[in-house]
Amino acid sequence: MNKLEVRKPSSEAAWDMSFRQTGFWRYIAVLPTWLAASALFILMTMTFADVILRSLFGNPIESATELTRLLIAIIVFSSLPIISWKGNNIVVDLLDPLFSRRLAIIRDIAIDMTCGVILIWPAKRVWELAERARGFGDVTEYLNLPQHYIGWFIAVFTFLTALTFLARAILLILSAVKGPV
Amino acid sequence: MLISIVGLGVVLFLVFLRMPIALAMGLVGFAGYADIRGVRASISMVGRIIIDTSQDYGLSVVPLFILMGLFVNKGGLSKELYQVSYVFLGHLRGGLAMATIVACAGFSAICGSSLATAATMSKVAMPQMRKYNYDDSLSTASIAAGGTLGILIPPSVILVIYGLLTETSIGKLFIAGIIPGLLGVVLYLVAVRYTIIRNPKAGPAGERSSLVDRLQALRGVWAVLLLFFIVIGGLYGVLNIWPLNLTFSPTEAAGMGAAGAFLIAVSRGKLNFSKTLQVLIETVQTTAALFAVLIGAWIFSNFVNMAGLPEALRFLVSSAELSPMLVMLMILVIYLVLGCVFESLSMLLLTVPIFFPLVTSLGFDPIWFGIIVVVVTEISLITPPVGLNVFVLKGVIGDVSTATIFKGVTPFWIVDIIRLALLVFIPSIILYLPNSML
C-alpha cells in the first residue's frame, strides 16, 4: 500500500527515521524540515492576506505569485532528502510477500543504489542551468531576486537526496554484513 | 510506438520491484527520450522539468489543500461529523451505516484522499456500530465505500493533479465533482437500505435523538461547513457580492481554506505549537512525495509523446473503425484493472498522458473524462480481490477478515457501477454545474 495516504493522521512518527541516528544527524535532518514547515506556514498566511487585502481593500500583494513559486520550491526540495531517508516515497508494495527477507534486502540495496546514482545527473544539470542564469544575470520580475539562487537550492537538495539514497544503501549493506537485522 | 510500450513495461517492472514510482518513471522517461533525441537533449529536458515544476504556481494548491484537511482533522472534525450524522439518521434501521456514509462524504469535503478518509472514519464509526451489534460486513463495507468519496467530492488532490497534467481548469473540475459525489452518497444509502432489507439483523436501529441533541451536534460543525461553503462558493463564484470580490483561484481557495481551518482549530484550543509543527511537517513531506511523482510523470509523459504513442493509439483506433464509446469502455476497463493494483495517483499519472490525447480527439469533454477517471478509480478501491480501501480498513480494524469486508461491499460496488453507467451515458450530470460557471 502506498505510504503517502496510509500514514496514520497522527504522526508523532514525523520525527523518527527508520535508521537510528545520533544527535548530530538529528539536527541535520531537523533544519531542512523546519525550513520547509516555515515556508508552508508563510505560504498559507501570505495567500490568506493576499485575498483579504485584495477583496476588502482592492490592494493585493503584488509579489505574491512570485513568492508562491519560491516557497513551493523550498517546501518540496528541502523535504526530499528526508522523505527519501525515511522511505516515504510513493511505492507499490503489492508484491512484497513474494520476496524473502534476504531477497528483499538485496532488492532494497539495488534500488537505493540505483536511485542515488541516477539522481546525480539531474542535480548537475540543474546546477549548470543555475550557473547559466547567473551568467545572464537573470532576476525575478518583482523582487529582483537573482534566479540562480533557487537553481542552486534545487541542485544542492537534489544532490543531497542522491547522497541520502546512497547512504541508505551503504547502511543496508553494513547491517546485512553484520548479521541479521 | 514499440519503444514506449517497452518503456511502460520497464516502469511497471521497476515499480513492482519497489522502486519509488517517481524515480522509475523519471529514469525510463529519461532513457527513452535519450534513445530518440540523444542524451544531451534528454538531460536538458529533465533539468528544465525539475526547475519548472518545482516553481509552478498552480501546484501550490496541493500543499494548501492537504494542510486544510489536516488542520480540520486536528480540530476533531471526524468525531463531530459522525455525531451530527448519527443524531439525524441513527434511529433508522441501518442508520449507523447511513450516518457513516454521510460523515465520510462530509469528511471528504475537507480531505482529498480516499484512504485517509477510510482510515479516519473507521476509528470513529466502527466502535459505534459494534456497540449496536451491527454486522461486521455491513459496518466495514460502509466505511470502505464511504471512504472512496474522498477523491471525488472537492477538494480532491487527484483532481488537482489531473487538472495540472491536462491543463484543464481545476476550479471547474472541483465543481464538476459535486453532483456525482452526492449521487454516490444517495446510491450508497440505497445500498445500505438493500442490505438491511435482505438481512434486518445486520443493522438494528439506534435511539431517536431529541431536537436539542440535534441542534447541539450541529453547533460542533457549523464553522467547518461555513468554511467549506466559502472555499467552494468562492471557487464557483457565487460569493461575488458587492462590495466584496470573493472569487478565488484554486490556490486562493486553498489558502483561505487552510488559514480558516487553522483559525478554527486554534480557536477551539486544539492546536499548540508542536501540533501545528507536526501538521506542517506532515504536509510538506506528503507534498514533496507527490511532487516527486509528478516530476517523474512529466518526464515520462514527454518521452511517451516524443515516441508518438498517443498518435499511434489514435491511428489504431481510427483504422479499426471503433466507435468512440467502445474505446471509452475499453479505457474504463483498463482503469478498473489497473486501479486494483496501483495507488490511485500513480495510476493517473501513468495513464493520463497516454489516454488523454486520444480521448479528447474522440470528442469527449476533458472535464467529463477527469471525473469519470476518478469515479472508476473509486470503484477500483473497493473491487475484490485487491481494493486498497478494504486493505487499509483491515489494517486499522484488524479483527475482521477481508472476505467479510468484500462480502459487505458487494452491494456498494454494484451501485457504483450503476453510477458509472449513469455518468458515462448522461454526461450532463457531470457537466451541468461547471458549464453554468461564469
PDB file of C-alpha atoms in Angstrom, chain B residues 1-10 28 32 35-36 300 303-317 319 354-355 358:
ATOM      1  CA  MET B   1       5.179   3.005 -30.552  1.00  0.00           C
ATOM      2  CA  LEU B   2       7.163  -0.115 -29.659  1.00  0.00           C
ATOM      3  CA  ILE B   3       9.691   1.778 -27.586  1.00  0.00           C
ATOM      4  CA  SER B   4       7.018   3.406 -25.461  1.00  0.00           C
ATOM      5  CA  ILE B   5       5.371   0.065 -24.784  1.00  0.00           C
ATOM      6  CA  VAL B   6       8.726  -1.361 -23.764  1.00  0.00           C
ATOM      7  CA  GLY B   7       9.194   1.731 -21.590  1.00  0.00           C
ATOM      8  CA  LEU B   8       5.822   1.213 -19.940  1.00  0.00           C
ATOM      9  CA  GLY B   9       6.773  -2.410 -19.270  1.00  0.00           C
ATOM     10  CA  VAL B  10      10.063  -1.383 -17.684  1.00  0.00           C
ATOM     11  CA  VAL B  28      12.595   5.356 -18.022  1.00  0.00           C
ATOM     12  CA  GLY B  32      13.604   6.610 -23.663  1.00  0.00           C
ATOM     13  CA  ASP B  35      17.176   6.955 -27.194  1.00  0.00           C
ATOM     14  CA  ILE B  36      15.113   9.093 -29.544  1.00  0.00           C
ATOM     15  CA  PHE B 300       7.807  10.052 -18.676  1.00  0.00           C
ATOM     16  CA  PHE B 303       9.065  10.599 -23.642  1.00  0.00           C
ATOM     17  CA  VAL B 304       5.763   8.933 -24.469  1.00  0.00           C
ATOM     18  CA  ASN B 305       4.716  11.915 -26.556  1.00  0.00           C
ATOM     19  CA  MET B 306       8.062  12.087 -28.298  1.00  0.00           C
ATOM     20  CA  ALA B 307       7.796   8.390 -29.104  1.00  0.00           C
ATOM     21  CA  GLY B 308       4.395   9.077 -30.664  1.00  0.00           C
ATOM     22  CA  LEU B 309       2.329   6.712 -28.560  1.00  0.00           C
ATOM     23  CA  PRO B 310      -0.791   8.901 -28.423  1.00  0.00           C
ATOM     24  CA  GLU B 311      -0.735   9.331 -32.228  1.00  0.00           C
ATOM     25  CA  ALA B 312      -0.200   5.625 -32.689  1.00  0.00           C
ATOM     26  CA  LEU B 313      -3.167   4.880 -30.462  1.00  0.00           C
ATOM     27  CA  ARG B 314      -5.283   7.380 -32.369  1.00  0.00           C
ATOM     28  CA  PHE B 315      -4.262   5.780 -35.630  1.00  0.00           C
ATOM     29  CA  LEU B 316      -5.033   2.330 -34.292  1.00  0.00           C
ATOM     30  CA  VAL B 317      -8.482   3.408 -33.170  1.00  0.00           C
ATOM     31  CA  SER B 319      -8.097   2.351 -38.623  1.00  0.00           C
ATOM     32  CA  ILE B 354      -1.326   8.195 -22.857  1.00  0.00           C
ATOM     33  CA  PHE B 355      -5.115   8.259 -22.931  1.00  0.00           C
ATOM     34  CA  LEU B 358      -6.872  10.037 -27.592  1.00  0.00           C
TER      35      LEU B 358
END
